[in-house]
Amino acid sequence: MPKKILTASFVSTVKVDTRTEFYDSSTSGLGLRVSPTGKKSFFYRYRYKGKTKRYHIGEFSKITTLAAARNKVEEMRLHIKKGGDPQGEEKNYKQADFKTLSQALDEYEQKYLPNLKPSTQQNYKIRIGYIRKGLNPNKYIKDFERYEIIDFLDEVKKTAPVNAQRIQAILSGLFKFSKDRAWVTENIANRITLINARERERDRVYTDDEIRRLWNEFEKQSEPVQSVFKMLLILGQRSGETRKMKWADIDFKKQLWVIPKADTKAGNTHYVPLPDKAIQILEYLKPWTGNSKFVFESPVKQNSHIEYIQYASKRIRKLSKVEGFRIHDLRRTVATRMAEINTPPQVLSKILNHSTPGSGSAITAIYNRYDYAEEKRTALNRWAIELDRILTGREAKIHDIKKSS
């Protein structure tokens, strides 16, 4: 059995007259099997409980490269040190009760999702829906190749790079879940680098003209979509939390929206003062959805909140001609424009319900329970006045917020 330092060039060009196995001098146990037909495959030879065993890594390809085979050997070596037996586990896997992708997703949803927050569960379900549509749900999960996962994610990345990253994380979790149950032998969705899909903070803030064009298109949408978008621009709250707004959480007398901690990303009860502009929308919707639990009731599912506004977002983007319009940009625009009219960072942070306040240390944040209720109300009222100025073109005097001592 020839032994030499395997190189990528050697592996790709080597030819033999009879079936030959080459052992890698640099990675103990790694071997390359070459047949006269040109077929090449990597294997790993190791000892387990005094016996010599052999594990088939895979055929040489664009996916199973020499570097990938060496990485696989290192993973198996560590696994064996911990008492694992790759060949024996693969045998058990071959005898396992195989699952289709759809069946694996069903069990993953049933056993993993209940551990997540309700809002996170909903996001997972939406992205799992993408997976069911983008990959063959009736194919055995063991039969998927890594390149299929990459091709699917690349397709998603074309229109939704951040969503592609989130879906990749779910797929990695799914394959780990499946590996633990011997439905697959490895996590083929792990450590996939999506070029240019790295989640990064956008800096898109809309101009006065863009805000007017967007508002104009908001008003052409059917209810409750129209009012959802308007409320997002008036209050600057998160889309998911706004869509779940309940009538029981609205105090018209105090002009206050109390978001229960179960519905907030930050996990705390959030108090949002309501300027007159927001109250007008609520009063308009009351005859339509007042008998429902939710302010923005779903038009297709009675007594449920509206869930999907992405299609409306695409329509608005196209008709308003506001390039790259995204729902979350409304929240960023509100935050930036409020800062421009001298809203103190601590107050702005409280309005946005960030877990880390606008200024001061994290330790200060733990003890700072003051909610800036009046300052928040003043700031949102000032933003409502500024928004009216933008929409109507009429100037209005805005007074600075008095900072609390």
Coordinates of C-alpha atoms in Angstrom, one line a residue:
M1 CA 0.0 0.0 0.0
P2 CA 1.8 3.2 -1.2
K3 CA 2.2 5.9 1.3
K4 CA 2.8 9.5 0.4
I5 CA 1.7 13.1 1.2
L6 CA -1.5 13.5 -0.7
T7 CA -2.0 16.8 -2.6
A8 CA -5.0 18.2 -4.4
S9 CA -3.1 18.0 -7.7
F10 CA -2.2 14.3 -7.2
V11 CA -5.7 13.3 -6.2
S12 CA -7.2 15.0 -9.3
T13 CA -4.7 13.6 -11.8
V14 CA -3.7 10.2 -10.5
K15 CA -4.4 7.2 -12.7
V16 CA -3.8 3.5 -12.1
D17 CA -3.9 0.2 -14.0
T18 CA -5.2 -1.8 -11.0
R19 CA -7.1 -0.8 -8.0
T20 CA -4.7 1.0 -5.7
E21 CA -4.9 2.5 -2.2
F22 CA -2.7 5.4 -1.2
Y23 CA -2.3 6.4 2.4
D24 CA -1.7 10.0 3.4
S25 CA 1.6 10.6 5.2
S26 CA 0.4 13.9 6.7
T27 CA -3.0 12.7 8.0
S28 CA -2.8 9.4 9.8
G29 CA -5.5 6.9 8.8
L30 CA -6.7 8.8 5.7
G31 CA -6.6 6.8 2.5
L32 CA -7.4 7.3 -1.2
R33 CA -8.8 4.4 -3.2
V34 CA -8.3 4.7 -7.0
S35 CA -9.8 2.3 -9.6
P36 CA -8.8 1.8 -13.2
T37 CA -12.1 3.4 -14.2
G38 CA -11.1 6.7 -12.7
K39 CA -13.3 6.4 -9.6
K40 CA -11.6 7.8 -6.5
S41 CA -12.9 7.7 -2.9
F42 CA -11.6 8.6 0.5
F43 CA -11.7 6.3 3.5
Y44 CA -10.5 6.4 7.1
R45 CA -8.8 3.5 8.8
Y46 CA -8.8 3.4 12.6
R47 CA -8.8 1.1 15.6
Y48 CA -11.8 0.7 18.0
K49 CA -11.7 -1.6 21.0
G50 CA -8.7 -3.4 19.6
K51 CA -10.1 -3.9 16.1
T52 CA -9.1 -2.3 12.9
K53 CA -12.1 -0.6 11.2
R54 CA -12.6 1.3 8.0
Y55 CA -15.0 4.2 7.3
H56 CA -16.0 5.3 3.8
I57 CA -15.8 9.1 3.7
G58 CA -17.0 9.6 0.2
E59 CA -16.2 9.9 -3.5
F60 CA -13.8 12.6 -4.5
S61 CA -15.7 15.5 -5.9
K62 CA -16.1 19.3 -5.8
I63 CA -17.7 18.8 -2.4
T64 CA -15.7 15.9 -1.0
T65 CA -12.2 17.4 -1.6
L66 CA -8.9 16.4 -0.1
A67 CA -9.3 19.2 2.4
A68 CA -12.8 18.1 3.3
A69 CA -11.6 14.5 3.8
R70 CA -8.9 15.7 6.1
N71 CA -11.3 17.7 8.1
K72 CA -13.6 14.8 8.3
V73 CA -10.8 12.6 9.7
E74 CA -10.0 15.1 12.4
E75 CA -13.6 15.2 13.4
M76 CA -13.8 11.4 13.5
R77 CA -10.5 11.2 15.5
L78 CA -11.9 13.4 18.2
H79 CA -15.2 11.5 18.1
I80 CA -13.3 8.2 18.6
K81 CA -11.4 9.6 21.5
K82 CA -14.7 10.3 23.2
G83 CA -15.7 6.7 22.7
G84 CA -17.4 6.9 19.3
D85 CA -17.3 4.4 16.5
P86 CA -18.0 5.9 13.1
Q87 CA -18.4 2.6 11.2
G88 CA -20.6 1.1 13.9
E89 CA -22.8 4.2 14.0
E90 CA -23.1 4.2 10.2
K91 CA -24.3 0.5 10.4
N92 CA -26.9 1.6 13.0
Y93 CA -27.9 4.4 10.7
K94 CA -28.4 2.1 7.8
Q95 CA -30.8 0.1 9.9
A96 CA -32.6 3.2 11.1
D97 CA -36.2 4.1 10.4
F98 CA -35.6 6.7 7.6
K99 CA -37.5 9.9 7.5
T100 CA -38.4 12.1 4.6
L101 CA -37.6 15.8 4.8
S102 CA -41.2 16.6 5.5
Q103 CA -41.4 14.0 8.3
A104 CA -38.1 15.2 9.9
L105 CA -39.4 18.8 9.8
D106 CA -42.7 17.7 11.4
E107 CA -40.8 16.1 14.3
Y108 CA -38.4 19.0 14.6
E109 CA -41.3 21.5 14.8
Q110 CA -43.1 19.3 17.5
K111 CA -40.1 18.8 19.7
Y112 CA -37.9 21.9 19.3
L113 CA -40.2 24.8 18.6
P114 CA -42.2 24.7 21.9
N115 CA -39.0 25.7 23.7
L116 CA -38.9 29.0 21.8
K117 CA -40.8 32.3 22.4
P118 CA -44.2 32.4 20.5
S119 CA -42.9 35.2 18.2
T120 CA -39.8 33.2 17.4
Q121 CA -41.9 30.0 16.8
Q122 CA -43.9 31.9 14.2
N123 CA -40.7 33.1 12.4
Y124 CA -39.4 29.5 12.4
K125 CA -42.7 28.2 11.0
I126 CA -42.6 30.8 8.1
R127 CA -39.0 29.8 7.3
I128 CA -39.7 26.1 7.5
G129 CA -42.4 26.8 4.9
Y130 CA -39.7 28.1 2.6
I131 CA -37.7 24.9 3.2
R132 CA -40.7 22.7 2.3
K133 CA -41.2 24.7 -0.9
G134 CA -37.6 25.0 -1.9
L135 CA -36.4 21.4 -1.2
N136 CA -38.1 18.1 -2.1
P137 CA -40.2 17.4 1.0
N138 CA -40.8 13.7 0.0
K139 CA -37.1 12.9 -0.4
Y140 CA -35.4 11.0 2.4
I141 CA -33.4 13.4 4.4
K142 CA -30.4 11.0 4.3
D143 CA -30.3 11.3 0.5
F144 CA -29.7 15.1 0.4
E145 CA -26.3 16.3 -0.7
R146 CA -24.6 19.4 0.6
Y147 CA -24.6 21.0 -2.9
E148 CA -28.4 20.8 -2.9
I149 CA -28.6 22.8 0.4
I150 CA -26.1 25.3 -1.0
D151 CA -28.0 25.7 -4.3
F152 CA -31.3 26.2 -2.4
L153 CA -29.7 28.8 -0.1
D154 CA -28.1 30.6 -3.0
E155 CA -31.5 30.9 -4.7
V156 CA -33.0 32.4 -1.5
K157 CA -30.0 34.7 -1.1
K158 CA -30.7 36.4 -4.5
T159 CA -33.8 38.2 -3.1
A160 CA -33.4 37.8 0.7
P161 CA -29.8 37.4 1.9
V162 CA -30.6 37.7 5.6
N163 CA -33.5 35.3 5.3
A164 CA -31.1 32.8 3.6
Q165 CA -28.8 33.1 6.6
R166 CA -31.6 32.4 9.0
I167 CA -32.9 29.4 6.9
Q168 CA -29.3 28.0 6.9
A169 CA -29.3 28.1 10.7
I170 CA -32.6 26.2 10.8
L171 CA -31.4 23.6 8.4
S172 CA -28.2 23.1 10.4
G173 CA -30.4 22.6 13.5
L174 CA -32.6 20.2 11.6
F175 CA -29.7 18.1 10.4
K176 CA -28.2 18.0 13.9
F177 CA -31.6 17.0 15.3
S178 CA -31.7 14.2 12.6
K179 CA -28.1 13.1 13.2
D180 CA -28.9 12.6 16.9
R181 CA -31.7 10.2 15.8
A182 CA -29.6 8.4 13.3
W183 CA -31.6 9.6 10.3
V184 CA -28.4 11.0 8.8
T185 CA -24.7 10.5 9.4
E186 CA -23.6 14.1 9.3
N187 CA -24.8 17.6 9.4
I188 CA -24.4 18.7 5.8
A189 CA -26.0 22.1 6.4
N190 CA -23.4 23.2 9.0
R191 CA -20.7 25.8 8.3
I192 CA -22.0 27.0 5.0
T193 CA -20.6 30.4 4.1
L194 CA -23.1 32.5 2.1
I195 CA -21.0 35.1 0.3
N196 CA -22.3 38.6 0.8
A197 CA -25.2 37.2 2.9
R198 CA -23.6 38.2 6.2
E199 CA -26.2 39.9 8.3
R200 CA -25.2 43.5 8.7
E201 CA -26.9 46.6 9.9
R202 CA -28.5 48.6 7.1
D203 CA -28.3 52.4 7.2
R204 CA -31.3 53.1 5.0
V205 CA -33.2 56.2 6.3
Y206 CA -36.0 57.6 4.1
T207 CA -36.0 61.2 2.9
D208 CA -39.0 63.5 3.2
D209 CA -40.0 62.8 -0.4
E210 CA -39.7 59.0 0.1
I211 CA -41.8 59.2 3.2
R212 CA -44.5 61.0 1.3
R213 CA -44.4 58.5 -1.6
L214 CA -44.6 55.6 0.8
W215 CA -47.5 57.1 2.8
N216 CA -49.3 57.7 -0.5
E217 CA -49.0 54.0 -1.4
F218 CA -49.9 53.0 2.2
E219 CA -53.3 54.7 1.7
K220 CA -54.0 52.7 -1.5
Q221 CA -53.7 49.3 0.4
S222 CA -56.7 47.5 1.8
E223 CA -57.3 47.3 5.5
P224 CA -55.8 46.4 7.9
V225 CA -52.6 46.5 5.8
Q226 CA -52.9 50.2 5.3
S227 CA -53.1 51.0 9.0
V228 CA -50.3 48.6 10.0
F229 CA -47.9 50.4 7.7
K230 CA -49.0 53.8 9.0
M231 CA -48.7 52.7 12.6
L232 CA -45.2 51.5 12.0
L233 CA -44.2 54.9 10.7
I234 CA -46.0 56.7 13.5
L235 CA -44.7 54.7 16.5
G236 CA -41.5 53.0 15.2
Q237 CA -42.2 49.8 17.0
R238 CA -41.3 46.3 15.7
S239 CA -43.4 44.9 12.9
G240 CA -44.2 41.7 14.8
E241 CA -45.2 43.5 18.0
T242 CA -47.3 46.0 16.0
R243 CA -49.2 43.3 14.1
K244 CA -50.1 41.6 17.4
M245 CA -51.6 44.8 18.9
K246 CA -54.6 43.8 21.0
W247 CA -57.6 46.0 21.8
A248 CA -57.3 44.9 25.5
D249 CA -53.9 46.4 25.6
I250 CA -55.1 49.9 24.5
D251 CA -56.0 52.5 27.1
F252 CA -57.8 55.2 25.1
K253 CA -58.2 57.5 28.2
K254 CA -54.5 57.5 28.9
Q255 CA -53.6 57.2 25.2
L256 CA -51.3 54.3 26.0
W257 CA -50.5 50.9 24.4
V258 CA -49.2 48.4 26.9
I259 CA -47.3 45.5 25.1
P260 CA -47.2 42.4 27.4
K261 CA -43.7 41.0 28.0
A262 CA -44.7 37.8 26.3
D263 CA -45.1 39.7 23.0
T264 CA -41.9 41.8 23.2
K265 CA -38.5 40.8 21.8
A266 CA -36.8 42.3 24.9
G267 CA -39.0 40.2 27.2
N268 CA -40.3 43.1 29.3
T269 CA -43.6 44.9 29.5
H270 CA -43.3 47.9 27.1
Y271 CA -45.3 51.1 27.5
V272 CA -45.9 53.1 24.2
P273 CA -47.6 56.5 24.5
L274 CA -50.0 57.1 21.6
P275 CA -50.0 60.4 19.8
D276 CA -53.3 61.7 18.3
K277 CA -52.3 60.4 14.9
A278 CA -52.2 56.9 16.3
I279 CA -55.4 57.3 18.2
Q280 CA -57.1 58.4 14.9
I281 CA -56.2 55.2 13.2
L282 CA -57.4 53.1 16.2
E283 CA -60.7 55.0 16.3
Y284 CA -61.1 54.4 12.5
L285 CA -60.5 50.6 12.9
K286 CA -62.7 50.2 16.0
P287 CA -65.9 49.6 14.1
W288 CA -64.2 47.1 11.8
T289 CA -62.1 45.0 14.2
G290 CA -63.4 46.1 17.6
N291 CA -65.1 42.7 18.2
S292 CA -61.9 40.9 17.5
K293 CA -59.1 40.3 19.9
F294 CA -56.6 42.0 17.6
V295 CA -56.6 45.5 16.3
F296 CA -55.1 44.4 12.9
E297 CA -57.2 41.3 12.5
S298 CA -56.3 38.9 9.7
P299 CA -58.6 39.3 6.7
V300 CA -58.4 35.5 6.1
K301 CA -58.4 34.1 9.6
Q302 CA -61.0 35.3 12.0
N303 CA -59.8 36.5 15.5
S304 CA -56.1 36.2 14.5
H305 CA -53.7 39.0 13.8
I306 CA -52.5 39.8 10.3
E307 CA -49.3 37.8 9.6
Y308 CA -48.0 38.3 6.1
I309 CA -47.4 41.8 4.9
Q310 CA -44.4 41.0 2.7
Y311 CA -46.5 40.9 -0.5
A312 CA -47.9 44.3 0.3
S313 CA -44.4 45.5 1.0
K314 CA -43.3 44.4 -2.5
R315 CA -46.3 46.2 -4.1
I316 CA -45.5 49.4 -2.1
R317 CA -41.8 49.2 -3.2
K318 CA -42.8 48.8 -6.8
L319 CA -45.5 51.5 -6.9
S320 CA -43.8 54.1 -4.7
K321 CA -40.5 53.6 -6.6
V322 CA -38.7 53.9 -3.3
E323 CA -35.6 51.8 -4.1
G324 CA -35.0 48.8 -1.8
F325 CA -38.0 49.5 0.5
R326 CA -38.1 47.2 3.5
I327 CA -40.4 47.1 6.4
H328 CA -37.7 47.4 9.1
D329 CA -36.4 50.5 7.4
L330 CA -39.5 52.3 8.8
R331 CA -38.4 51.7 12.3
R332 CA -34.8 52.9 11.5
T333 CA -36.2 55.9 9.8
V334 CA -38.4 56.8 12.8
A335 CA -35.4 56.4 15.2
T336 CA -33.1 58.5 13.0
R337 CA -35.6 61.2 12.3
M338 CA -36.5 61.4 16.0
A339 CA -32.8 61.8 16.9
E340 CA -32.6 64.6 14.3
I341 CA -35.2 66.6 16.2
N342 CA -33.1 66.3 19.4
T343 CA -34.7 63.3 21.1
P344 CA -32.2 62.3 23.9
P345 CA -30.7 58.8 23.3
Q346 CA -32.0 57.4 26.6
V347 CA -35.6 58.4 25.7
L348 CA -35.2 57.0 22.1
S349 CA -33.8 53.8 23.5
K350 CA -36.9 53.5 25.8
I351 CA -39.3 54.2 22.9
L352 CA -37.6 51.5 20.8
N353 CA -37.5 49.1 23.8
H354 CA -33.8 48.2 23.2
S355 CA -32.3 45.9 25.7
T356 CA -29.3 48.2 26.0
P357 CA -30.1 51.8 26.7
G358 CA -29.0 54.7 24.6
S359 CA -26.2 55.8 27.0
G360 CA -24.7 54.5 30.2
S361 CA -23.3 51.1 31.1
A362 CA -25.0 47.8 31.1
I363 CA -24.8 47.8 34.9
T364 CA -26.6 51.2 35.0
A365 CA -29.3 49.7 32.8
I366 CA -30.1 46.9 35.3
Y367 CA -30.8 49.4 38.0
N368 CA -32.3 52.2 35.9
R369 CA -36.0 51.3 36.1
Y370 CA -37.2 54.8 35.3
D371 CA -39.4 54.4 32.2
Y372 CA -39.2 58.0 30.9
A373 CA -43.0 57.9 30.4
E374 CA -43.5 61.6 30.0
E375 CA -40.4 62.1 27.9
K376 CA -41.5 59.2 25.6
R377 CA -44.9 60.8 25.2
T378 CA -43.4 64.2 24.4
A379 CA -40.9 62.7 21.9
L380 CA -43.6 60.7 20.0
N381 CA -45.9 63.7 19.9
R382 CA -43.0 65.8 18.4
W383 CA -42.4 63.1 15.9
A384 CA -46.1 63.0 14.9
I385 CA -45.9 66.8 14.4
E386 CA -42.8 66.4 12.3
L387 CA -44.4 63.6 10.3
D388 CA -47.4 65.9 9.5
R389 CA -45.0 68.5 8.3
I390 CA -43.3 66.0 6.0
L391 CA -46.7 64.7 4.6
T392 CA -48.4 68.1 4.3
G393 CA -45.5 70.5 3.7
R394 CA -46.7 72.8 6.5
E395 CA -44.1 74.0 9.0
A396 CA -44.8 73.4 12.7
K397 CA -42.8 74.5 15.7
I398 CA -41.2 71.7 17.6
H399 CA -40.0 72.3 21.2
D400 CA -37.1 70.5 22.6
I401 CA -37.7 67.9 25.3
K402 CA -36.7 68.9 28.7
K403 CA -34.2 66.5 30.1
S404 CA -35.0 65.1 33.5
S405 CA -32.6 65.9 36.2

